[in-house]
GROMACS .gro file of C-alpha atoms in nm:
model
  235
    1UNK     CA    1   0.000   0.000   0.000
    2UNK     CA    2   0.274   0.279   0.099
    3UNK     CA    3   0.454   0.147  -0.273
    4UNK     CA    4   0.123   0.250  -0.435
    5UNK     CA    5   0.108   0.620  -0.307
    6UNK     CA    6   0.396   0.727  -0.465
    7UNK     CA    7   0.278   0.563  -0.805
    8UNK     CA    8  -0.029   0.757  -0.768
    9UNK     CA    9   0.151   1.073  -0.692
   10UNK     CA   10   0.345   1.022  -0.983
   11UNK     CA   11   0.083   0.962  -1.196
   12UNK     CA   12  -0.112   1.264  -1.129
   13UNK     CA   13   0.204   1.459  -1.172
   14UNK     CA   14   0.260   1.314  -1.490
   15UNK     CA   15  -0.116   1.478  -1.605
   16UNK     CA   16  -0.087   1.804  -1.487
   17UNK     CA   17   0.121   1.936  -1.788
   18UNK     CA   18  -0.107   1.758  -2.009
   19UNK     CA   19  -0.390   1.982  -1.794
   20UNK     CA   20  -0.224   2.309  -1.863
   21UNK     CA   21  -0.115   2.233  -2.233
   22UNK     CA   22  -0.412   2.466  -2.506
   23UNK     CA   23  -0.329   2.455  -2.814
   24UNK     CA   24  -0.272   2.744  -3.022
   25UNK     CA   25  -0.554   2.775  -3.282
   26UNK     CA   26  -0.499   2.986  -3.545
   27UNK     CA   27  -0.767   3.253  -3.697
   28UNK     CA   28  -0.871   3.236  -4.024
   29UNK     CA   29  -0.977   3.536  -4.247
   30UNK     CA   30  -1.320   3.541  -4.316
   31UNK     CA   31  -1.294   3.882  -4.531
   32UNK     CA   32  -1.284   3.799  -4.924
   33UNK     CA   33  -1.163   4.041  -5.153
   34UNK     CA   34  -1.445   4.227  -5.381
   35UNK     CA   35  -1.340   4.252  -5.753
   36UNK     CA   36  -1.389   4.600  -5.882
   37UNK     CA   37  -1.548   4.701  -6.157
   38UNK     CA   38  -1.499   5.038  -6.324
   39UNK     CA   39  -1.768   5.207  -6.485
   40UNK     CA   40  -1.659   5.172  -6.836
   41UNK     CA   41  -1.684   4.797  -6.778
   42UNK     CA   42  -1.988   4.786  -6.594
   43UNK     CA   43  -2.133   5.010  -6.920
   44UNK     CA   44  -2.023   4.791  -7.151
   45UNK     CA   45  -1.777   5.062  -7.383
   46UNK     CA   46  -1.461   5.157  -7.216
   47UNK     CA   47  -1.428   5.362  -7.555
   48UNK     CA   48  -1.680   5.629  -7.516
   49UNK     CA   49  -1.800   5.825  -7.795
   50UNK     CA   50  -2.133   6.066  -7.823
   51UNK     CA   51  -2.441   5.876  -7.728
   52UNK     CA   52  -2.755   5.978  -7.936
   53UNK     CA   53  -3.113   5.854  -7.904
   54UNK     CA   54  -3.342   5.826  -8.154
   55UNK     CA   55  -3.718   5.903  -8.177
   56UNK     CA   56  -3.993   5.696  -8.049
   57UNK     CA   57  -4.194   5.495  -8.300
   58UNK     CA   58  -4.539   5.388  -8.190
   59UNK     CA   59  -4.583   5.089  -8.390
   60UNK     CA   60  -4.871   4.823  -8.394
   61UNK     CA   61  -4.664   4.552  -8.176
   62UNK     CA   62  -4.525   4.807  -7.955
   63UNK     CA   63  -4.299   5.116  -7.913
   64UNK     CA   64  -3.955   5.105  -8.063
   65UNK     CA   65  -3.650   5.334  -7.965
   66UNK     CA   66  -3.290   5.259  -8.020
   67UNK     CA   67  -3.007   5.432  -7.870
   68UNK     CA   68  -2.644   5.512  -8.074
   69UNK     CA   69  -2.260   5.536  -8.004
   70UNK     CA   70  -2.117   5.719  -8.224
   71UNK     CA   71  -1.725   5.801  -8.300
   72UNK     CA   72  -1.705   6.139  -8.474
   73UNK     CA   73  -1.983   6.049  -8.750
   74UNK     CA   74  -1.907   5.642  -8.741
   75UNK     CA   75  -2.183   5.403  -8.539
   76UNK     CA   76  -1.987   5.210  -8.303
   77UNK     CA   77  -2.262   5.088  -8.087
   78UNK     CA   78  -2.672   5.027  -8.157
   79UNK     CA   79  -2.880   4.964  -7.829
   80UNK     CA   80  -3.257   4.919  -7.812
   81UNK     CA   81  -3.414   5.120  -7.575
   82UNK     CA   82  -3.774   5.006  -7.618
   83UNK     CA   83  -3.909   4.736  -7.807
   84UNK     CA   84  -4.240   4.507  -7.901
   85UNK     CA   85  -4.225   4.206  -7.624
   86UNK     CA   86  -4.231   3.932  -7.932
   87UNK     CA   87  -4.037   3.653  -7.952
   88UNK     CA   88  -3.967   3.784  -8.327
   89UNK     CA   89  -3.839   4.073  -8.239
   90UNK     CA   90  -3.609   3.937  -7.991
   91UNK     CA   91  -3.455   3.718  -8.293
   92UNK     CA   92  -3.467   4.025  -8.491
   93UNK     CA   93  -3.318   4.308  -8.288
   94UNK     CA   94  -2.964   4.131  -8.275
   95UNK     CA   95  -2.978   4.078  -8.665
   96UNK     CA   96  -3.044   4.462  -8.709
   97UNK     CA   97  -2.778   4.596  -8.481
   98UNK     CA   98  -2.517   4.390  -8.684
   99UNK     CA   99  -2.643   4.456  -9.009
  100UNK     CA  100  -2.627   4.857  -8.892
  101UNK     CA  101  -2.253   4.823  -8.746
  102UNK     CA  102  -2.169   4.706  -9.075
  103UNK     CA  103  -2.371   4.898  -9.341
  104UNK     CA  104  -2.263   5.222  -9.110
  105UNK     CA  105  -2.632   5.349  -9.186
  106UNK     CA  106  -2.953   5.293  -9.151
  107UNK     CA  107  -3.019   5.145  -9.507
  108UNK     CA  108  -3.041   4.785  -9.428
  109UNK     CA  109  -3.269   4.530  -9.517
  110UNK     CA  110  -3.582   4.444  -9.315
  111UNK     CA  111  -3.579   4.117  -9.081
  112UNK     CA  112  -3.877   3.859  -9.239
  113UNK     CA  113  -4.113   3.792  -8.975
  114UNK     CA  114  -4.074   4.132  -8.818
  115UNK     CA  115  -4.122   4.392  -9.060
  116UNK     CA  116  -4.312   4.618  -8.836
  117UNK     CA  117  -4.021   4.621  -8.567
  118UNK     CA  118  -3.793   4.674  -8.856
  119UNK     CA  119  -3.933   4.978  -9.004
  120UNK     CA  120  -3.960   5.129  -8.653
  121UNK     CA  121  -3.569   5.046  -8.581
  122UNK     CA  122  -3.479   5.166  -8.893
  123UNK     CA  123  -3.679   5.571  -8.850
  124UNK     CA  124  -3.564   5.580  -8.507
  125UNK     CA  125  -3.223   5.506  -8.628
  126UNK     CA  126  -3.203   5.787  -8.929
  127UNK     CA  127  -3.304   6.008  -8.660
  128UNK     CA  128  -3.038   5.945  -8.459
  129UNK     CA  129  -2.797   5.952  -8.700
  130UNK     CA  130  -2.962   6.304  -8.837
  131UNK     CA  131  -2.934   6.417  -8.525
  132UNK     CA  132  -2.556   6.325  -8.468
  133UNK     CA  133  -2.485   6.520  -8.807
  134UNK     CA  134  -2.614   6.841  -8.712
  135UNK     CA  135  -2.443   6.815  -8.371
  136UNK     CA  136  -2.103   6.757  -8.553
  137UNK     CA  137  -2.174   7.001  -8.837
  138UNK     CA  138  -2.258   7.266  -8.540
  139UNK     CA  139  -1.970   7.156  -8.327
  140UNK     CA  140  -1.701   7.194  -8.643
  141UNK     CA  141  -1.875   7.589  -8.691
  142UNK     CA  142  -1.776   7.663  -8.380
  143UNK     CA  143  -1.495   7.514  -8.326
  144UNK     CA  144  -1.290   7.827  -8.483
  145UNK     CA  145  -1.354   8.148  -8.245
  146UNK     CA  146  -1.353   8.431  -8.545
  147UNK     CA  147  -1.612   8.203  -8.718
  148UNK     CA  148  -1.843   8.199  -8.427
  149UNK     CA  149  -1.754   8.596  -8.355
  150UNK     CA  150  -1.889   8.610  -8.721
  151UNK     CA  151  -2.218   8.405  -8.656
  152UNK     CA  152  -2.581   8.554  -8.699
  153UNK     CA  153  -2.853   8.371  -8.547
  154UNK     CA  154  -3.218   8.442  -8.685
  155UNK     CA  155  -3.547   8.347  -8.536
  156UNK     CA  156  -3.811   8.265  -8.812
  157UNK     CA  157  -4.200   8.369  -8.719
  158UNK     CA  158  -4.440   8.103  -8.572
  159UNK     CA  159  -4.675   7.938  -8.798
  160UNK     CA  160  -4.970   7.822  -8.622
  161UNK     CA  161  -5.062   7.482  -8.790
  162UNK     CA  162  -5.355   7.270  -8.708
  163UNK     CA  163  -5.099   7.014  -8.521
  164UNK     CA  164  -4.964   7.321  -8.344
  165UNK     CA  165  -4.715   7.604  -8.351
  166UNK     CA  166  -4.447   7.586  -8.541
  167UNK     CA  167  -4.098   7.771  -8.557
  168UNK     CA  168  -3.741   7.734  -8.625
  169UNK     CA  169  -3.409   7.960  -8.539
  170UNK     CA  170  -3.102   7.982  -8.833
  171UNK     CA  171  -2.790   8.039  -8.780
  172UNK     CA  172  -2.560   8.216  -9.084
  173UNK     CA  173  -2.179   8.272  -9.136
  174UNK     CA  174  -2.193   8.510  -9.402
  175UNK     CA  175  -2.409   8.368  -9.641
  176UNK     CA  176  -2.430   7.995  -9.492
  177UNK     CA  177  -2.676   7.825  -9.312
  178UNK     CA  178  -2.446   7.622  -9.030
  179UNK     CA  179  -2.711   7.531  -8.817
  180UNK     CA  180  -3.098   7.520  -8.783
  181UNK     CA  181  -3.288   7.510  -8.421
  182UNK     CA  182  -3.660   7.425  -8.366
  183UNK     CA  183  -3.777   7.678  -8.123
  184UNK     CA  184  -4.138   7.544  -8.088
  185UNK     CA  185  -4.258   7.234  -8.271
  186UNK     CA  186  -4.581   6.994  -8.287
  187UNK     CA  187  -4.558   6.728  -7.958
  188UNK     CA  188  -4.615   6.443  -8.230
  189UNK     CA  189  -4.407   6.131  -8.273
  190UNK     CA  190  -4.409   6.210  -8.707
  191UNK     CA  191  -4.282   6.527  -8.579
  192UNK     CA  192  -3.998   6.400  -8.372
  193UNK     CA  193  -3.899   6.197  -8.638
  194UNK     CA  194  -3.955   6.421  -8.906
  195UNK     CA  195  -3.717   6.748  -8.761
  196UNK     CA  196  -3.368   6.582  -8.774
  197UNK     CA  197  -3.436   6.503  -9.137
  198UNK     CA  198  -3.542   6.853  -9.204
  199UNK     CA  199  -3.274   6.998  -9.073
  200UNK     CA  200  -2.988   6.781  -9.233
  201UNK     CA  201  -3.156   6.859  -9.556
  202UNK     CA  202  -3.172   7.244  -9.532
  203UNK     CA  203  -2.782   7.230  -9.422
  204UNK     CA  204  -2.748   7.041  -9.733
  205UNK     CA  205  -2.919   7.236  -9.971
  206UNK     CA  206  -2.851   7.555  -9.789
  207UNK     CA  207  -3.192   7.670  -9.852
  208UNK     CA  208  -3.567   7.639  -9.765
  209UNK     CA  209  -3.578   7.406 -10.090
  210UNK     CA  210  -3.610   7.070  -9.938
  211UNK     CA  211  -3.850   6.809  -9.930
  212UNK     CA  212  -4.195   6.743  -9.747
  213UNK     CA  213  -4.109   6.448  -9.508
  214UNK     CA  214  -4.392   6.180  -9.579
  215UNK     CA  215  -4.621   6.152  -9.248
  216UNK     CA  216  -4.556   6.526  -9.135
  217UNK     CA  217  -4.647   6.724  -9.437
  218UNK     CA  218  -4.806   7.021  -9.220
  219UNK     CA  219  -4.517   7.002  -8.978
  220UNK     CA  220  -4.292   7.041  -9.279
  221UNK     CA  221  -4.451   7.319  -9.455
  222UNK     CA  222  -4.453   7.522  -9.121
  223UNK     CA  223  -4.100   7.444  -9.097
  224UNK     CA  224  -3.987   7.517  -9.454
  225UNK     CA  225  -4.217   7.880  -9.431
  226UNK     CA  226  -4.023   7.991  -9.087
  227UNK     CA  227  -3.714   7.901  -9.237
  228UNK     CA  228  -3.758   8.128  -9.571
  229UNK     CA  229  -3.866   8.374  -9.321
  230UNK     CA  230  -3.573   8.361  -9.122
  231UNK     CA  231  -3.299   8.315  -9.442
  232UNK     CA  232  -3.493   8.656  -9.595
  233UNK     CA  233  -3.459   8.845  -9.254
  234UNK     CA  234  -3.126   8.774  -9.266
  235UNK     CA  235  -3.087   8.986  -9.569
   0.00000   0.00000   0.00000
């Protein structure tokens, strides 16, 4: 019995370190990096350009409005904005948009199976290229500063149509039109689409000689009888 106590007292000694011994457990990280994403990516063009959008077309299926990138005068991006909820449009749209980034216009042919989508992608497109034009052709006037010290601007009179008032502003260097305004204009969708075209067609003919758009024929002749108002003020 007294040869067993000190076994014992062994013993327990033996545990005690084992007792005190806690193991050193490391901490993980629980905090994951977030992957950042600049704005041009997240947009889609890291390029930029001038964004233009066309007009809205109120078509049978739906409304249809596309949206443009443009570089200087070339199309380097086509996005719809609105459009019918068809399943042929949705095989259409992509077919359009490629056809556009390659004809560099909107003179392309119309998708079978969606021809009303079509004709609305294709008139809110022209606008928006119209529109890009006169932008450019009024950014390159004024571009030099004794060209824009030399600029008259001239407002034409209102013409009160039955769609509603109409009236545009010119602006001359010497005896050149180098840009044309609509001051008030018919809240019409023919209307909307109809301006741009007007006005990339007076800067071409440098005149009040252009032609009726089709589907805004009273917008147009208000437009067209301003405008001779405005070149004759001029004198």
């Amino acid at each position: 019995m007294k040869r067993a106590i000190p076994v014992l007292v062994l013993s327990v000694a033996g545990l005690v370190p084992v007792w005190l011994y806690e193991p050193s457990l490391g901490t993980a990280s629980t905090e994951a990096s977030t992957p950042s994403v600049s704005s041009s990516a997240a947009s889609g063009s890291g390029s930029g350009g001038t964004v233009v959008k066309g007009s809205t077309l109120q078509t049978e299926k739906g409304p249809v409005q596309v949206q443009v990138t443009f570089q200087g005068t070339r199309i380097t991006a086509v996005r719809m904005l609105q459009q019918p909820n068809h399943p042929q449009t949705t095989a259409a749209v992509p077919k359009l948009i490629a056809e556009t980034l390659e004809a560099q216009s909107a003179d392309i042919d119309t998708v079978s199976g969606a021809t009303i989508t079509s004709g609305g992608y294709k008139e809110s497109l022209q606008a928006a290229i119209d529109a890009n034009a006169n932008a450019e052709s009024a950014s390159s006037s004024s571009a030099s500063p004794s060209a824009a010290a030399a600029a008259q601007t001239v407002d034409g009179p209102t013409l009160q149509t039955v769609k509603g008032p109409v009236q545009v502003q010119a602006t001359f260097e010497g005896e050149k039109i180098t840009a044309v305004k609509m001051l008030q204009q018919p809240n019409h969708p023919q209307t909307t689409a109809a301006v741009p075209k007007l006005i990339a067609e007076t800067l071409e003919a440098q005149s009040a000689d252009i032609d009726t758009v089709s589907g805004a024929t009273i917008t147009s002749g208000g437009y067209k009888e301003s405008l001779q108002a405005a070149i004759d003020a001029k004198g």
